[in-house]
Coordinates of C-alpha atoms in Angstrom, one line a residue:
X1 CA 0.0 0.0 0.0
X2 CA 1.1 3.7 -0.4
X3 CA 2.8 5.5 2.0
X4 CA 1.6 9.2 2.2
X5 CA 3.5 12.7 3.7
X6 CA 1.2 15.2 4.1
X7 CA 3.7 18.5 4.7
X8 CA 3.2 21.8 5.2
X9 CA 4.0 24.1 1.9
X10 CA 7.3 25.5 4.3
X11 CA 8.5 21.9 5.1
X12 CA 11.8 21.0 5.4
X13 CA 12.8 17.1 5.7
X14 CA 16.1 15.9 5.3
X15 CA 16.7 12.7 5.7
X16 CA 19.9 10.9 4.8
X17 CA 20.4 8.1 2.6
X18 CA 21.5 5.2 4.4
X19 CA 21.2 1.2 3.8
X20 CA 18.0 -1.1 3.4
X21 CA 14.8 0.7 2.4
X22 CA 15.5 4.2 3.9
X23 CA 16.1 7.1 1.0
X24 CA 17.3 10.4 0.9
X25 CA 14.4 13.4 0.3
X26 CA 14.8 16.8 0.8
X27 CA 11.5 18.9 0.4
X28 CA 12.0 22.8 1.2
X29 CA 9.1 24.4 -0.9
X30 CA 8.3 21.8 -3.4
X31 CA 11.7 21.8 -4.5
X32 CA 12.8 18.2 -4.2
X33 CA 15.7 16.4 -5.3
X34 CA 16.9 12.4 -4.6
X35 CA 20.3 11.7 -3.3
X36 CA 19.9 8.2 -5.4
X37 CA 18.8 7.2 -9.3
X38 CA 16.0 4.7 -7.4
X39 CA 14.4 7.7 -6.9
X40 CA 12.3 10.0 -9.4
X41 CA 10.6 13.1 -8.9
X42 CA 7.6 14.0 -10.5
X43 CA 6.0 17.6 -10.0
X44 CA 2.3 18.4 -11.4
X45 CA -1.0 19.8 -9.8
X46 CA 1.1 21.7 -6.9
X47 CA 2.0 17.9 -5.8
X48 CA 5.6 16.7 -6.0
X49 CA 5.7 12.7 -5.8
X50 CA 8.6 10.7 -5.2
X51 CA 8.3 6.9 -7.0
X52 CA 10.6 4.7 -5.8
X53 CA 11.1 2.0 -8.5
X54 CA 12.0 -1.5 -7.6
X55 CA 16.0 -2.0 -8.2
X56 CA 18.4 -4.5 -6.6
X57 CA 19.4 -1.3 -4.2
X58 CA 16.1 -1.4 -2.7
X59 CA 13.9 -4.3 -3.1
X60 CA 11.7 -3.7 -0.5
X61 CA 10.2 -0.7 -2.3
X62 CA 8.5 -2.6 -5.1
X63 CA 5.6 -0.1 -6.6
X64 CA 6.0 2.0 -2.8
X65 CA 5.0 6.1 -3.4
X66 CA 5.6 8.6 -1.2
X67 CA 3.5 11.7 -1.6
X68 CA 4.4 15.1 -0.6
X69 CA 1.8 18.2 -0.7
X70 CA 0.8 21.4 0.4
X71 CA -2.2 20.9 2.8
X72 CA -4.1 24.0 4.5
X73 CA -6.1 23.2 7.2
X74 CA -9.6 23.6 7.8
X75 CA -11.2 24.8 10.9
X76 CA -12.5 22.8 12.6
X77 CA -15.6 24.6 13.6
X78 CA -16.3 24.1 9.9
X79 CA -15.9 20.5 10.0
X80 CA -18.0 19.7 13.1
X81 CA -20.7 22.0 11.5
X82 CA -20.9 20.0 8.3
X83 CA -20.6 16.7 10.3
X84 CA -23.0 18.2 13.1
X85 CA -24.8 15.3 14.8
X86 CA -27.5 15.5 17.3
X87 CA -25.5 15.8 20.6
X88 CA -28.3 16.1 23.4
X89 CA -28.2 12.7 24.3
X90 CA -24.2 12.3 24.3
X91 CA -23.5 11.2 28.2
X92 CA -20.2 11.8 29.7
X93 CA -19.2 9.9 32.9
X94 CA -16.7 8.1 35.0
X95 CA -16.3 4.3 34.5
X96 CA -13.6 1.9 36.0
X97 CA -12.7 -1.2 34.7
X98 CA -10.0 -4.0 35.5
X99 CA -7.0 -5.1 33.6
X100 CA -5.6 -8.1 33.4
X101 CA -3.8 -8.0 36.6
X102 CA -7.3 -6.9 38.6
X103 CA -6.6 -3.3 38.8
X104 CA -9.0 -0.8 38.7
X105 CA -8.3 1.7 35.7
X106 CA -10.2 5.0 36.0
X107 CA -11.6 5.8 32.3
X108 CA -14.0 8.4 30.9
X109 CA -17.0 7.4 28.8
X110 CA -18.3 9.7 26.2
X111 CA -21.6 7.8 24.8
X112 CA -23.2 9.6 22.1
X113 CA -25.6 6.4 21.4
X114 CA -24.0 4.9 18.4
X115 CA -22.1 1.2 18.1
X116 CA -19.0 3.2 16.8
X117 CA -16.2 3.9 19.6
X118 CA -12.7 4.9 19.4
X119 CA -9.9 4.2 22.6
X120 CA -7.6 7.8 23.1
X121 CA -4.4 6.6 25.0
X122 CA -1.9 8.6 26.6
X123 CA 1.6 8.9 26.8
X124 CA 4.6 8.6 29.3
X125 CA 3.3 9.8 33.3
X126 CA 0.2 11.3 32.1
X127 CA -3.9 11.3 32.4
X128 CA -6.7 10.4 30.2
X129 CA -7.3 14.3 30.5
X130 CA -3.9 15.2 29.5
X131 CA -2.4 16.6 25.6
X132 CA -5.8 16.7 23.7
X133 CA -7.5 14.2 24.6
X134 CA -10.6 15.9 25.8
X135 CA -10.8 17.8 22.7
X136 CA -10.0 14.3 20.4
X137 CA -13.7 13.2 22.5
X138 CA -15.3 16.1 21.5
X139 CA -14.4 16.4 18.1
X140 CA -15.3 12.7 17.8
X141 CA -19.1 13.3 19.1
X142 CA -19.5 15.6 16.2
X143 CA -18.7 12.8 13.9
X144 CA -21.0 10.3 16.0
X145 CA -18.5 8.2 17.7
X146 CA -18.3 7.4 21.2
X147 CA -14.8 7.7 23.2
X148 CA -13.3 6.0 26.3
X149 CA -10.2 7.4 27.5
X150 CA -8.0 5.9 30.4
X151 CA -5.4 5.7 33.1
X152 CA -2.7 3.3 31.9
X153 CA -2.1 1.2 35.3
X154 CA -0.1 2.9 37.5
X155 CA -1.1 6.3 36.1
X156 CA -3.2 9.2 36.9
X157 CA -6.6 8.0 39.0
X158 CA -5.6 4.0 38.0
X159 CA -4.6 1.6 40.4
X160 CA -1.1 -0.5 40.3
X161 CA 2.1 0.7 40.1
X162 CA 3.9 3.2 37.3
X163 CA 6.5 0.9 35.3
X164 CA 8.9 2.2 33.0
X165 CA 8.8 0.7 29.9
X166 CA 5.6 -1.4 30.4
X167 CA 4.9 -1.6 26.7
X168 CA 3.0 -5.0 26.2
X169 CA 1.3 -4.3 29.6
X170 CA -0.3 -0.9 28.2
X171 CA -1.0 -3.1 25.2
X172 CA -3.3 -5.5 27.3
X173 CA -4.7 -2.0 29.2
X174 CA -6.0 -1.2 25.9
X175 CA -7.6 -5.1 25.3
X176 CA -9.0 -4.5 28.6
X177 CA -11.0 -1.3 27.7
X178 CA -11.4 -3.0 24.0
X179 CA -13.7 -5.3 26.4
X180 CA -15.0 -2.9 28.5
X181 CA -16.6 -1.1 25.0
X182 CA -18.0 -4.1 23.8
X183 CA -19.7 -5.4 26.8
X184 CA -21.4 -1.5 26.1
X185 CA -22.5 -2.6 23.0
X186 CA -20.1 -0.7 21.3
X187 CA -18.0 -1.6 18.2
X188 CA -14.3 -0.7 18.9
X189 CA -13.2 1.3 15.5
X190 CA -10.3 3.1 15.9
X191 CA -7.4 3.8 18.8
X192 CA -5.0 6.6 18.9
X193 CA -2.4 6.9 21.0
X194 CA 0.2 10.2 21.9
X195 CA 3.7 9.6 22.2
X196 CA 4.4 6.4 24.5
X197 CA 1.2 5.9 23.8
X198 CA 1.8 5.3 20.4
X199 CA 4.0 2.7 20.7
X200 CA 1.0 1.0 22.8
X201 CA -1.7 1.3 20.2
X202 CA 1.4 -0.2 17.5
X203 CA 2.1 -3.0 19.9
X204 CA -1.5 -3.8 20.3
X205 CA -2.0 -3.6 16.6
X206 CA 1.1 -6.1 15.9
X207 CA -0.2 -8.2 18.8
X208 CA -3.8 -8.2 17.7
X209 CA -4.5 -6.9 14.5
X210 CA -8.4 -6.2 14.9
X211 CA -8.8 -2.7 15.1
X212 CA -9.6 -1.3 11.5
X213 CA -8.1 2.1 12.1
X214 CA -4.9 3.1 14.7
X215 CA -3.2 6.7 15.2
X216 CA 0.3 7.1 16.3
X217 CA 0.5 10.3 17.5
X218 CA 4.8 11.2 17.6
X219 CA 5.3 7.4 19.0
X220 CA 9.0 6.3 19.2
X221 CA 10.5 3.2 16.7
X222 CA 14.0 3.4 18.4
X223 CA 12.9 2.8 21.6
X224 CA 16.8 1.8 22.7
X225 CA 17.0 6.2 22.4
X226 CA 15.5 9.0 24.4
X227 CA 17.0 7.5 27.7
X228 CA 20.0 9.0 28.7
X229 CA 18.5 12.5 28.5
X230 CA 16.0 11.4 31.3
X231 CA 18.0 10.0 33.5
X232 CA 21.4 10.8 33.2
X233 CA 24.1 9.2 30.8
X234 CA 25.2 6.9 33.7
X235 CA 21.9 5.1 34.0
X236 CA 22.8 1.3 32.4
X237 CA 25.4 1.7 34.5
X238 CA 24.0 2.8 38.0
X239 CA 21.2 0.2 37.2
X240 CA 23.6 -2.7 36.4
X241 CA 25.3 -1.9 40.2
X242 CA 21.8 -1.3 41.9
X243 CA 19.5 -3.0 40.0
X244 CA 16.7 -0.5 41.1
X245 CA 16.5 3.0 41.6
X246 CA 14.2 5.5 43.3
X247 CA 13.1 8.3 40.6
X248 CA 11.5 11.5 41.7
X249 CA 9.4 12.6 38.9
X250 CA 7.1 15.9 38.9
X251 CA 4.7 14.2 36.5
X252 CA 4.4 10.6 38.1
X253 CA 2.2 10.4 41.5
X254 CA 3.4 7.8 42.9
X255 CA 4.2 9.2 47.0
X256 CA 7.0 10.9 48.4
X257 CA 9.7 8.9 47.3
X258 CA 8.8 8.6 43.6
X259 CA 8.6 5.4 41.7
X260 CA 11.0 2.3 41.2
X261 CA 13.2 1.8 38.3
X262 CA 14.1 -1.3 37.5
X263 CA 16.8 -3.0 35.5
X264 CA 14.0 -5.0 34.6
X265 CA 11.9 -2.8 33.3
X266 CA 14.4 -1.0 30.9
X267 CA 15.3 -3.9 29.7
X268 CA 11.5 -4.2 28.5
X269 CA 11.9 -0.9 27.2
X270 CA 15.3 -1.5 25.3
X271 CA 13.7 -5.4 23.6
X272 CA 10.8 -3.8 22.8
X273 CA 11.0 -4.6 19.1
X274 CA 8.6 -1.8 17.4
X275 CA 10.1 -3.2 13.8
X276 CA 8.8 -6.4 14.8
X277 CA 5.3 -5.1 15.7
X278 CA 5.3 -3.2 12.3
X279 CA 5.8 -5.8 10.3
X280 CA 3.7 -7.7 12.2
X281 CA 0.4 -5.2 11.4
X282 CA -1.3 -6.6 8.1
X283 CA -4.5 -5.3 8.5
X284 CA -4.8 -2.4 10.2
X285 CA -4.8 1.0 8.4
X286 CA -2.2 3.2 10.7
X287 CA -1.6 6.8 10.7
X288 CA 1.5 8.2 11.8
X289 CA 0.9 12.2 12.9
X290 CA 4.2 13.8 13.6
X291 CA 5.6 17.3 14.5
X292 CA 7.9 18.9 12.0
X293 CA 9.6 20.8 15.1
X294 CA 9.6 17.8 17.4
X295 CA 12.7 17.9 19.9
X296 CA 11.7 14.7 21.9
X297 CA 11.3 11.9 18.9
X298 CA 12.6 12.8 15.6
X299 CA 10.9 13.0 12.2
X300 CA 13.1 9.8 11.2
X301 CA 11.4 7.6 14.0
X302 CA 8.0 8.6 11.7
X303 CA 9.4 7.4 8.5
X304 CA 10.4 4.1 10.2
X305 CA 6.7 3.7 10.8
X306 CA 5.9 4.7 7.7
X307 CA 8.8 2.6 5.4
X308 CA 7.6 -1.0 8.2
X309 CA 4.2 -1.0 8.3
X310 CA 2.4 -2.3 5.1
X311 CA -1.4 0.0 5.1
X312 CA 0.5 3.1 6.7
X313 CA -0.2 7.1 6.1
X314 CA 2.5 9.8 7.6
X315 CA 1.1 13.6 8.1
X316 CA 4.1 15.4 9.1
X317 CA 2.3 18.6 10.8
X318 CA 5.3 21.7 10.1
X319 CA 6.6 23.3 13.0
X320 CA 4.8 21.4 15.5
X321 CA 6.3 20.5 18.5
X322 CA 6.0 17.1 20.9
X323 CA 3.0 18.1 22.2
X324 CA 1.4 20.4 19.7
X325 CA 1.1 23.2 21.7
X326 CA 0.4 25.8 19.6
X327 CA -3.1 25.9 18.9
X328 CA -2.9 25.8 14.7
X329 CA -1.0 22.7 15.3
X330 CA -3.3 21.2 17.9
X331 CA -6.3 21.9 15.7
X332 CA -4.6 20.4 12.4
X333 CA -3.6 17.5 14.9
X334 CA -7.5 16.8 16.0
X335 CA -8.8 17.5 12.4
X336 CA -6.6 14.8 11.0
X337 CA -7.2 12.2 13.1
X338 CA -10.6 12.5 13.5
X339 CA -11.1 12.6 9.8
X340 CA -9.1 9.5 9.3
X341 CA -10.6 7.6 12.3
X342 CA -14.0 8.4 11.3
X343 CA -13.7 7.4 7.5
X344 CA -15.6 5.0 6.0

């Protein structure tokens, strides 16, 4: 299947040519050239698409197309007024439910009547009312669609204990409120997860392969990177003499004396083989949603997605950071995935 960029008309992507299936793009106002004579550019229609032709250099590209275009967002007032449903007998409450471990996890149930649901997940030490998940909900009630957001275990309002790492775990969280949905009735549609939590809707999807539509919202592939700068450049080797160590983190609530860190658990996070659960996905249609500006996980961890999973779209959203805070970038963030969650 095709692989898709959506970039802003001010993008700039540079990514360097290196062995297997990876190319070589730059894109700075439509003007594109290839690093490699695999690659071809063809420019018509204000769309400039690279066709990467099947050559012994890169056989794993047989008939693959990446797409790069200038996309202006709509507003999304616009959108929920075209899509406008009959909201009066949406009900939000508080539900809890167990995982496989019998802990309670504290959720939030937006029912607006229909069979359709979607799952919003969120990423590392935060809340199922943390980045935009609240607005995700809403903006998914326009479109008909019910939404339960959660506390991963050990997170927020949840019971258990925060883990590090904690992949596959999150991954069975999300079977868990899969459940809870369809003991409502519901049919579970789509999942979308931010950041860590987009490595848990992948795994999940790798693992189970049921949900017709997931969003990876900036989710890590190279999940062996992004440690050090947490937790200092001496952490394999403080944990390999310790074997656990206390962590006092702002964001996780886990008492006085913070949570454990285990040598353990970031060994789960190091193993945790997102290539693997790629590969793995055959029929799940995944969007990747990425930050042109992102400082935490880089564009290239996006185009791994994109180049490993075989029904796969990439919207690189320019300028936006980690957490799309600005709110142009958080609107074009809720407008895409809804759109693409909600398709038919």
């Amino acid at each position: 299947m095709p692989t898709t960029a959506h970039l802003q008309s001010r993008s700039l992507v540079d990514v360097q040519a290196i062995k297997d299936r990876k190319v070589h793009i730059t894109h700075a106002h439509f003007n594109l050239h290839s690093s490699t004579p695999a690659v071809c550019v063809d420019r018509r229609h204000g769309i400039a698409a690279l066709s990467i032709h099947a050559r012994s250099k890169f056989p794993g590209l047989v008939s693959s197309r990446l797409q790069l275009h200038c996309r202006r967002p709509r507003a999304l007032n616009s959108t929920t007024s075209e899509m406008a449903t009959d909201t009066s007998t949406t009900k939000e409450c508080k539900i809890s439910f167990k995982n496989s471990s019998g802990d309670l996890l504290s959720g939030i149930l937006v029912d607006v009547g229909s069979s359709d649901a979607a799952i919003l997940c969120h990423g590392y030490a935060d809340t199922k009312n943390g980045f935009h998940l609240p607005k995700l909900a809403q903006a998914l009630v326009t479109k008909g669609c019910s939404t339960l957001r959660f506390d991963f275990t050990g997170n927020g309002e949840s019971e258990g204990h925060f883990r590090y790492g904690n992949y596959a775990a999150e991954a069975e969280d999300v079977r868990c409120a899969i459940g809870l949905l369809h003991s409502h009735g519901k049919t579970v549609k789509a999942i979308l997860g931010h950041s860590k939590g987009g490595d848990t809707v992948v795994t999940y999807a790798g693992t189970y392969d049921d949900i017709p539509k997931v969003v990876n919202v900036s989710g890590r592939f190279h999940l062996e990177r992004g440690i050090t700068p947490r937790f200092g450049k001496d952490i394999f080797d403080r944990l390999k003499q310790e074997k656990t160590i206390q962590v006092r983190d702002a964001t996780v609530t886990s008492g006085p004396d913070g949570w454990t860190l285990t040598e353990e658990d970031m060994h789960e996070r190091v193993s945790h083989d997102m290539r693997r659960l790629s590969d793995a996905i055959k029929k799940s249609s995944v969007l990747t949603i990425h930050g042109g500006a992102d400082k935490t996980i880089p564009i290239a961890d996006a185009l791994e997605f994109a180049k490993h999973i075989r029904n796969h779209q990439l919207t690189v959203i320019d300028g936006a950071s980690h957490n799309y805070d600005k709110p142009q970038h958080a609107q074009q963030l809720i407008q895409l995935a809804v759109d693409f969650m909600t398709a038919a």
